[in-house]
Every structure is written in C-alpha cells, then in structure tokens.
PDB file of C-alpha atoms in Angstrom:
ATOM      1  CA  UNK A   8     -28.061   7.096  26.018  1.00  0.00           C
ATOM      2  CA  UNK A   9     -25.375   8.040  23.015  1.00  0.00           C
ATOM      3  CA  UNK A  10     -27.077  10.223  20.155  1.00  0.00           C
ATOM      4  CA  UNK A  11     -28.281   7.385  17.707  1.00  0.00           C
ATOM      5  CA  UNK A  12     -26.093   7.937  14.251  1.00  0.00           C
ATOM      6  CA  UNK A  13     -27.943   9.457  11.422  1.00  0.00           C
ATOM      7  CA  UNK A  14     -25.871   8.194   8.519  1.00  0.00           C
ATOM      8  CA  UNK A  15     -24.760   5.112   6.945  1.00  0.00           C
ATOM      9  CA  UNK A  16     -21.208   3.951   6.786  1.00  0.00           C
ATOM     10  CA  UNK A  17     -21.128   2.003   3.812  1.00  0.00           C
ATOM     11  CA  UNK A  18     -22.870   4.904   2.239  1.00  0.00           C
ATOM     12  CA  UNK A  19     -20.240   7.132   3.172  1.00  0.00           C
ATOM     13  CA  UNK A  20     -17.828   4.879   2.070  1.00  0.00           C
ATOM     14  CA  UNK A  21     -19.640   4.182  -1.281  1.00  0.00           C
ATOM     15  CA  UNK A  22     -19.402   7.950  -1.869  1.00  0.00           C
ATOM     16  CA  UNK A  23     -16.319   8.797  -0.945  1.00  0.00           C
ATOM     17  CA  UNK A  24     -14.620   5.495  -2.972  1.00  0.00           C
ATOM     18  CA  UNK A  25     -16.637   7.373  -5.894  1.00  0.00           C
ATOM     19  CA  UNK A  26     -15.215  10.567  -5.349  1.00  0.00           C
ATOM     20  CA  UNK A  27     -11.049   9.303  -4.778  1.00  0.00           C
ATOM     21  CA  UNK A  28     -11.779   7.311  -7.905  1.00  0.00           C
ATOM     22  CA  UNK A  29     -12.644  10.714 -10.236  1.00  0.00           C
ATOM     23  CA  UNK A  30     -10.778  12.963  -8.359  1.00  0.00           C
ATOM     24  CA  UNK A  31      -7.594  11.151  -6.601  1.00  0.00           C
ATOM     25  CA  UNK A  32      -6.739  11.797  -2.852  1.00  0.00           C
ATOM     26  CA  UNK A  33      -4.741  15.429  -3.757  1.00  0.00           C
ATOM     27  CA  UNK A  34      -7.960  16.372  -5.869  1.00  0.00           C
ATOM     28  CA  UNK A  35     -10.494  15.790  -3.689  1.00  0.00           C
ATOM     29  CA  UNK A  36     -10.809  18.582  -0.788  1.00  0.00           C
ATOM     30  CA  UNK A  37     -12.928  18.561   2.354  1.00  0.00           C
ATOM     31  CA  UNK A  38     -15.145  20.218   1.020  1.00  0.00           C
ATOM     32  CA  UNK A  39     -15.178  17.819  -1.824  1.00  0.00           C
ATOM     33  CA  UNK A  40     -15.592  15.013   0.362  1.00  0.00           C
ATOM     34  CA  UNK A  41     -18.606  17.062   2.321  1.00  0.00           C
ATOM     35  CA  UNK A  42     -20.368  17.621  -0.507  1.00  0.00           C
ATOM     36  CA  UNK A  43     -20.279  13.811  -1.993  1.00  0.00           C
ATOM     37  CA  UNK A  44     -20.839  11.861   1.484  1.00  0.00           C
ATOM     38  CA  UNK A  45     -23.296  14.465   3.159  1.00  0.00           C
ATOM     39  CA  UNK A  46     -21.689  14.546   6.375  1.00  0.00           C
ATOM     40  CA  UNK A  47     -19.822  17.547   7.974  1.00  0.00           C
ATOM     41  CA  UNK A  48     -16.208  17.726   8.565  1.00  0.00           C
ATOM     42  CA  UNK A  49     -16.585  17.435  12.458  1.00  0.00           C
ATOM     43  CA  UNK A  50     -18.611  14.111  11.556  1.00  0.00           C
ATOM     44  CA  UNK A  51     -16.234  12.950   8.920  1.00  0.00           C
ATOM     45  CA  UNK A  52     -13.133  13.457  11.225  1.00  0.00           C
ATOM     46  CA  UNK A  53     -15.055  11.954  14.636  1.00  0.00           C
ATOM     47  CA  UNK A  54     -15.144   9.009  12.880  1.00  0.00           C
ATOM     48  CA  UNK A  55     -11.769   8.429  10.634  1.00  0.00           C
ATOM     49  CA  UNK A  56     -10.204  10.634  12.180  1.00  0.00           C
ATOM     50  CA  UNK A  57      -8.682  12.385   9.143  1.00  0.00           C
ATOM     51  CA  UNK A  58      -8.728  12.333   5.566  1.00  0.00           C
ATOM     52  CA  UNK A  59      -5.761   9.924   5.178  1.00  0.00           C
ATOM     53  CA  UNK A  60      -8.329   8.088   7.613  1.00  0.00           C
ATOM     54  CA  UNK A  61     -11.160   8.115   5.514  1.00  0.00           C
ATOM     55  CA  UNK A  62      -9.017   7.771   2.325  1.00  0.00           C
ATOM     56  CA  UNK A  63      -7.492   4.788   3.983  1.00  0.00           C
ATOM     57  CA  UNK A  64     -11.363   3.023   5.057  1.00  0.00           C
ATOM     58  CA  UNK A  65     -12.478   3.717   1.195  1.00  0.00           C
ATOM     59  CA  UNK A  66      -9.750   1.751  -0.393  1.00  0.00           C
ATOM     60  CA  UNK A  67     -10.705  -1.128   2.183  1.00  0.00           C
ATOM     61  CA  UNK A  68     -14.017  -1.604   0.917  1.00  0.00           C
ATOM     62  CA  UNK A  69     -13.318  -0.922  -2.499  1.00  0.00           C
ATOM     63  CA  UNK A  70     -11.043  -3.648  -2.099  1.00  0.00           C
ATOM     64  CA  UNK A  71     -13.761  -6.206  -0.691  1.00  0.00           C
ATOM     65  CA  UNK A  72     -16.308  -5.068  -2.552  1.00  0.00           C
ATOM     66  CA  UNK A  73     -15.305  -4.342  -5.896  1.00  0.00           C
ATOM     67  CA  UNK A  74     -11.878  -5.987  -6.580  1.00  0.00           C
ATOM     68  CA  UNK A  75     -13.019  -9.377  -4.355  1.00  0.00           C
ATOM     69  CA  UNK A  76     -15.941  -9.212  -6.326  1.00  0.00           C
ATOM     70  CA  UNK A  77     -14.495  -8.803  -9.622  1.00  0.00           C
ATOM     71  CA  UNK A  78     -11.383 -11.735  -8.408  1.00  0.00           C
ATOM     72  CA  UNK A  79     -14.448 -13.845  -7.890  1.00  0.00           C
ATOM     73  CA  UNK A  80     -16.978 -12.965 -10.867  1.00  0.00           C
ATOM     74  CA  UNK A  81     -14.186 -13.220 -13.379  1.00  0.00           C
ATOM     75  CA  UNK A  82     -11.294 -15.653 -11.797  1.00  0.00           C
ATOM     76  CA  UNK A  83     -12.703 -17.818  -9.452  1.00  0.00           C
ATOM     77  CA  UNK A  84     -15.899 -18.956 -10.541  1.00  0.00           C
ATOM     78  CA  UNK A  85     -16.124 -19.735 -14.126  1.00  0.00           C
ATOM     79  CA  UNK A  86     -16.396 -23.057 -15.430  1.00  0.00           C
ATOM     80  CA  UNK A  87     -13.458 -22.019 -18.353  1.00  0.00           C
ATOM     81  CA  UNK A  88     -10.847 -20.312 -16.503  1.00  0.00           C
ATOM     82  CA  UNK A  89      -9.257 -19.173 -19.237  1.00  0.00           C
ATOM     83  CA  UNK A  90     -12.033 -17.314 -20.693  1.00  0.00           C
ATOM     84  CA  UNK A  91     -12.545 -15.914 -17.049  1.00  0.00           C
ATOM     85  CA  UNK A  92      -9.045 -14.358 -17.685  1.00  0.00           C
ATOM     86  CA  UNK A  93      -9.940 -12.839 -20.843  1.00  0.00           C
ATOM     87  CA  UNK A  94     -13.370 -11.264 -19.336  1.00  0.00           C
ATOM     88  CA  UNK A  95     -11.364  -9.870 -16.128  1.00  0.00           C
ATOM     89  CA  UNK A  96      -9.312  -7.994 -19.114  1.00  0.00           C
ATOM     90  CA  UNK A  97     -12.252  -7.188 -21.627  1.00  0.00           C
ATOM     91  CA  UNK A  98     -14.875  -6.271 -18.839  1.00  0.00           C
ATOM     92  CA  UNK A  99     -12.693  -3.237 -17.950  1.00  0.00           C
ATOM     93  CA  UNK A 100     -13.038  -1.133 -21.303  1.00  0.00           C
ATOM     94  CA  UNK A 101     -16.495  -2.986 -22.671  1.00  0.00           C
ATOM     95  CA  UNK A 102     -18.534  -1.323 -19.955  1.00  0.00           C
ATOM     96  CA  UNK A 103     -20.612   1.711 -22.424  1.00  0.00           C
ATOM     97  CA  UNK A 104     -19.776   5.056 -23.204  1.00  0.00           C
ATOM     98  CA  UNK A 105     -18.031   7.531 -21.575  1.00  0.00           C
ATOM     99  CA  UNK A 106     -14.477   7.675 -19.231  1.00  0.00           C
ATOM    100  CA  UNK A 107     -14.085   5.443 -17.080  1.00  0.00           C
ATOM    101  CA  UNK A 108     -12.925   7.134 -13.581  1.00  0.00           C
ATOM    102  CA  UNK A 109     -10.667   3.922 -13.677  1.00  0.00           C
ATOM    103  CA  UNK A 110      -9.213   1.349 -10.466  1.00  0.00           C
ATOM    104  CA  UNK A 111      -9.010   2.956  -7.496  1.00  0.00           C
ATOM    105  CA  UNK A 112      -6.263   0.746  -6.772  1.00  0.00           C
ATOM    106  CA  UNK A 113      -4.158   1.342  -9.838  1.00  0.00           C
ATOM    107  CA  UNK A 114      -4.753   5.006  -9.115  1.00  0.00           C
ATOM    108  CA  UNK A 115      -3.535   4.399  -5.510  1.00  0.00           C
ATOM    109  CA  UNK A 116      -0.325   3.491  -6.267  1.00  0.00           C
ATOM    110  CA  UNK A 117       0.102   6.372  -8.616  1.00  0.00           C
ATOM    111  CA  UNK A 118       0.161   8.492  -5.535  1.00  0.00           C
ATOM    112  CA  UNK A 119       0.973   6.156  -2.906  1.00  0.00           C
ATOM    113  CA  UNK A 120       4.429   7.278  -2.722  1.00  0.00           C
ATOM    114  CA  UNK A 121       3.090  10.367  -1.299  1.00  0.00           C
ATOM    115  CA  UNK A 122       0.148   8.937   0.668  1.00  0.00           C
ATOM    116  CA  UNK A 123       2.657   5.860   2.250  1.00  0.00           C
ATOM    117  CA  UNK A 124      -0.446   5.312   4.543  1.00  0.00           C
ATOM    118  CA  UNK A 125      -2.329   3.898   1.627  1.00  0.00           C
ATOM    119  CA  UNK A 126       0.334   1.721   0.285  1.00  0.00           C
ATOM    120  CA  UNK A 127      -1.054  -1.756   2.188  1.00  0.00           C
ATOM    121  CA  UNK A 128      -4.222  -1.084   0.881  1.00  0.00           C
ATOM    122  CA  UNK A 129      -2.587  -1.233  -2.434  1.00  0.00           C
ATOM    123  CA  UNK A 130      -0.714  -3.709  -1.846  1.00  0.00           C
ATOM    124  CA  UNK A 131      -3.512  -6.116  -0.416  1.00  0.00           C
ATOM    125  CA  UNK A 132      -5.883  -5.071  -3.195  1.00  0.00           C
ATOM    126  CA  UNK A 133      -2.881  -6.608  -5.989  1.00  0.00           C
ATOM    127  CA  UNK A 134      -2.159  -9.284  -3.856  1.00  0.00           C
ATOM    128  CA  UNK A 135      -5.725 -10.416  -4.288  1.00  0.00           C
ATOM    129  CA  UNK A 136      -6.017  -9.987  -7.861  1.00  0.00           C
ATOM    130  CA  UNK A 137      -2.173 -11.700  -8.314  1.00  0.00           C
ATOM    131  CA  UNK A 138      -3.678 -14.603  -6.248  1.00  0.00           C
ATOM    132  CA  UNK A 139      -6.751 -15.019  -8.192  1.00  0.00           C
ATOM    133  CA  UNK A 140      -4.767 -14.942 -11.601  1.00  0.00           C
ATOM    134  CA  UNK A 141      -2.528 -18.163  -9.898  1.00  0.00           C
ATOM    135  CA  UNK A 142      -6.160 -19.722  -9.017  1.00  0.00           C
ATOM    136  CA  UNK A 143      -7.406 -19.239 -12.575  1.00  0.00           C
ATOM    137  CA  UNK A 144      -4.574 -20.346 -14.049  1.00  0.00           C
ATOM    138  CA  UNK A 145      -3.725 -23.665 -11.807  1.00  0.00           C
ATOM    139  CA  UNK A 146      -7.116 -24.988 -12.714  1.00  0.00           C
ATOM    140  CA  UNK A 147      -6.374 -24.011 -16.186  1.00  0.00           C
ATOM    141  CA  UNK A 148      -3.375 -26.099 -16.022  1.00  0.00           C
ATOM    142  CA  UNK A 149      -5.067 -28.702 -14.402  1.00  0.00           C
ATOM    143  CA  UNK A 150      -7.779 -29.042 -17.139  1.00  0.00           C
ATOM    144  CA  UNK A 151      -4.999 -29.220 -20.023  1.00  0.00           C
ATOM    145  CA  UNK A 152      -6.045 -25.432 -21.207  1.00  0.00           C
ATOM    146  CA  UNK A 153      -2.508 -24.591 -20.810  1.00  0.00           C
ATOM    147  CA  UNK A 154       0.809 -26.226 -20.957  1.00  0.00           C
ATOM    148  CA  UNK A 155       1.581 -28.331 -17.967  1.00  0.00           C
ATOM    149  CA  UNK A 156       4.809 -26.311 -17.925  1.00  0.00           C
ATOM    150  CA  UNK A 157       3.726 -23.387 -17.324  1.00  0.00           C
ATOM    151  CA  UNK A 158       4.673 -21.332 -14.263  1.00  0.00           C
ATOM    152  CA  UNK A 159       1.383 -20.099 -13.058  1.00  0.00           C
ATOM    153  CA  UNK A 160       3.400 -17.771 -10.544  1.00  0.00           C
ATOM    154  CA  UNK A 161       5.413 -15.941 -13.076  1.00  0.00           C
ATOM    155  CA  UNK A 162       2.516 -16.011 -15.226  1.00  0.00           C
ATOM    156  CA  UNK A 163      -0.182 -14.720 -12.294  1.00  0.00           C
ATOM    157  CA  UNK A 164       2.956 -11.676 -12.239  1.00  0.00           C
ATOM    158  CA  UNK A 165       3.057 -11.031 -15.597  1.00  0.00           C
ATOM    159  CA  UNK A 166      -1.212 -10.930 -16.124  1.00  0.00           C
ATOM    160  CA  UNK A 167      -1.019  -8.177 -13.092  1.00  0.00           C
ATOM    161  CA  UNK A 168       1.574  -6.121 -14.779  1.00  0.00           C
ATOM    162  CA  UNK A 169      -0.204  -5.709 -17.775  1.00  0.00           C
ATOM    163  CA  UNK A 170      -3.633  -5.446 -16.173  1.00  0.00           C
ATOM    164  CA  UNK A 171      -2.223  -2.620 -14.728  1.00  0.00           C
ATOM    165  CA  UNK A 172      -0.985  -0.895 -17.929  1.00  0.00           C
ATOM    166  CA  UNK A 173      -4.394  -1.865 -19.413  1.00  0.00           C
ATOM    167  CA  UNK A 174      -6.094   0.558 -16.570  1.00  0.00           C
ATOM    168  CA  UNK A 175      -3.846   3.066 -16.891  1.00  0.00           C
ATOM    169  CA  UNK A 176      -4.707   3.189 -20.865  1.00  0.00           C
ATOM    170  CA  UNK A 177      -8.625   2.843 -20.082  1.00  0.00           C
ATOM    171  CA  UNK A 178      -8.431   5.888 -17.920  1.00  0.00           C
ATOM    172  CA  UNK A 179      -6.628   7.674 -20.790  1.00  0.00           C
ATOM    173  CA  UNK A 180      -8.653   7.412 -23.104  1.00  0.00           C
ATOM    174  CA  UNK A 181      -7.052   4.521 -25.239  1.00  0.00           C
ATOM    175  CA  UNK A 182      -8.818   3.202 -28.324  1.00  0.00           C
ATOM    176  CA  UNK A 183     -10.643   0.081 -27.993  1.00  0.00           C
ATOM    177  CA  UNK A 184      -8.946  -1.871 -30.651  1.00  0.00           C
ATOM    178  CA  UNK A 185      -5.353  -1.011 -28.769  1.00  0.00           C
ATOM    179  CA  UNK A 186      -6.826  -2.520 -25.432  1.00  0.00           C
ATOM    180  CA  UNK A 187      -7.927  -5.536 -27.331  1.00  0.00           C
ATOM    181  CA  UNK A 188      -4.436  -6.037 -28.827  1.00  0.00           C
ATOM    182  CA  UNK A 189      -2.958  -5.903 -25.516  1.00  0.00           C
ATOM    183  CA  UNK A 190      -5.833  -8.468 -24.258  1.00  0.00           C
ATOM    184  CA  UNK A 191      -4.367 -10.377 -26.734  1.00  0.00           C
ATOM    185  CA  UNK A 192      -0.726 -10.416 -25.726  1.00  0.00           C
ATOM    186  CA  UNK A 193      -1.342 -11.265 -22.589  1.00  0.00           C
ATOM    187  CA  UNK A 194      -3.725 -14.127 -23.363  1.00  0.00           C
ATOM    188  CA  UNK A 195      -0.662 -15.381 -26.142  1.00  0.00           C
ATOM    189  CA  UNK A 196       1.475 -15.057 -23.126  1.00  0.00           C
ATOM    190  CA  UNK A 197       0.173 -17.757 -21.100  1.00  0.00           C
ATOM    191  CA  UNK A 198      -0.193 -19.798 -24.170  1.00  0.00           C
ATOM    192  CA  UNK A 199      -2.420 -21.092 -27.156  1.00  0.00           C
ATOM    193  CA  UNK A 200      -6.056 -20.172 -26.710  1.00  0.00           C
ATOM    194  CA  UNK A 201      -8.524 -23.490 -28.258  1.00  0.00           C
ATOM    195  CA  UNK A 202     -10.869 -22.388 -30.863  1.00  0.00           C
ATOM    196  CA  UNK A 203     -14.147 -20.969 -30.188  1.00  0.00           C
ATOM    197  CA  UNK A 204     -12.429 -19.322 -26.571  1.00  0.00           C
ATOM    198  CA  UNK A 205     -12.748 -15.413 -28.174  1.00  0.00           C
TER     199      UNK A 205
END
C-alpha cells in the first residue's frame, strides 16, 4: 500500500498563495515557502515538482477561488450591475486597516516577464475579470443603466486597465480619497450613474 499523505493540498496552496502575495515569487525562498506550508522541500518538490511548479498551482487556485469568487460576488450576481461594478472597485481598499498584500494576479504580471511560466495564469485570471466586466455591463445595457451605445467590450477593457492601476495604488499605500476619485472616473467612463447608485 502507498504511504497515506499527511497534508492537505488546498492547505498548502492556501499558504503558499498567502506567502507569493506578501512576498512575490523572487522574495519568497524555500525556506520561506517551508516555513509557511509546513512541508519539507523533498515533499514540496515530489509534488510540483519545483518552485515555478508550486508558484504556478498557487496562482491557479487563487484564480478560482478568489478572483472567480470576487467576478461572481461583485459582477455576476447583483441585482444592479452597475453598483456591482462600483463594489468590485470600492471592496478592494474598504477592507480595514492595515496594507493590503494586494492581487496576486496584478503582482504576477509585475514579474511575469521573468517568470514566463506564470504568464497564462495571468492571463486567464484577467481574462476572467475582463469577461465578467462585459457580463456586468451587457445586462447593464440591457436594463437602460447605460447608454444603448455603449461598447461593453471597449468598456469591459478600459474597467480592467484601471482596476489594475487601482491595485497597484492599494498596495502602495495610496490615500483613500485618491482611490475613490479614480472609482469615480471609471464609473463616469461608462456613463451617467442614476441617483441614489453611490
């Protein structure tokens, strides 16, 4: 019979998406990654293989668990779309005190250049958020929220640019009242919000 495993995976994987998030892939070492999932290197590397491995598995689930979740929470489900756009924005940087360790996709693609192994995950993970943006905004559309002329492809584009710019500010540090103003733009940029909406 095979030795029965002794560890979870989507532990592991919890852990180590914690860990890339604070530290990035170049700032987290083995012995970084040892210490946060509990499991040796033979272990860690008898299963992914390698760090790019493990790296790679971690930005997987983070994209099906948190930025699925979020697409859906925030995009998919609510009964205003439009205010669903607003909260996927606002919920980033309204979340309590302290630094945020900030998207573990956005920080991805920082250094996917050098990790090109990582760059579908990336990829897949802003896919799904560009899609849910084109969602939220066709049934938008649909419900006379928005102009009927809008281009809810060019407009799902332009949301993902600057909901990446947003993260990148969270993660800095940025003052709350400059991440609402850019909340703001974007919002104006898919057109006139009704009354009562903020």
């Amino acid at each position: 019979m095979g030795r029965k495993q002794l560890w979870d995976r989507a532990e592991v994987l919890a852990s180590a998406m914690r860990l890339f998030r604070h530290r990035g892939y170049f700032g987290a070492s083995v012995r970084d990654i040892e210490e946060a999932t509990g499991l040796h290197p033979g272990s860690l590397y008898r299963v992914f293989e390698s760090k790019d491995g493990l790296f790679c598995a971690a930005l997987d689930a983070y994209n099906d668990q948190v930025v699925r979740g979020r697409v859906r929470t925030h995009l998919l489900e609510p009964e205003d779309p439009v205010a669903g756009i607003r909260s996927f924005f606002t919920s980033t940087f309204e979340t309590g005190p302290g630094l945020d360790p900030g998207c573990l996709l956005t920080n991805t693609a920082v250094e996917s250049f050098t990790v090109p192994q990582a760059a579908d995950g990336v990829r897949r993970g802003l896919e799904t958020i560009e899609s849910g943006f084109t969602e939220a905004l066709t049934r938008a559309r649909a419900m006379g929220l928005l102009s009927a002329d809008l281009d809810v492809e060019v407009a799902a584009a332009h949301l993902l640019a600057l909901y990446q710019g947003l993260l990148v500010l969270v993660r800095a540090g940025s003052p709350i009242t400059k991440l609402h103003t850019i909340t703001d733009g974007a919002m104006a940029s898919i057109g006139p919000e009704k009354e009562g909406q903020r």
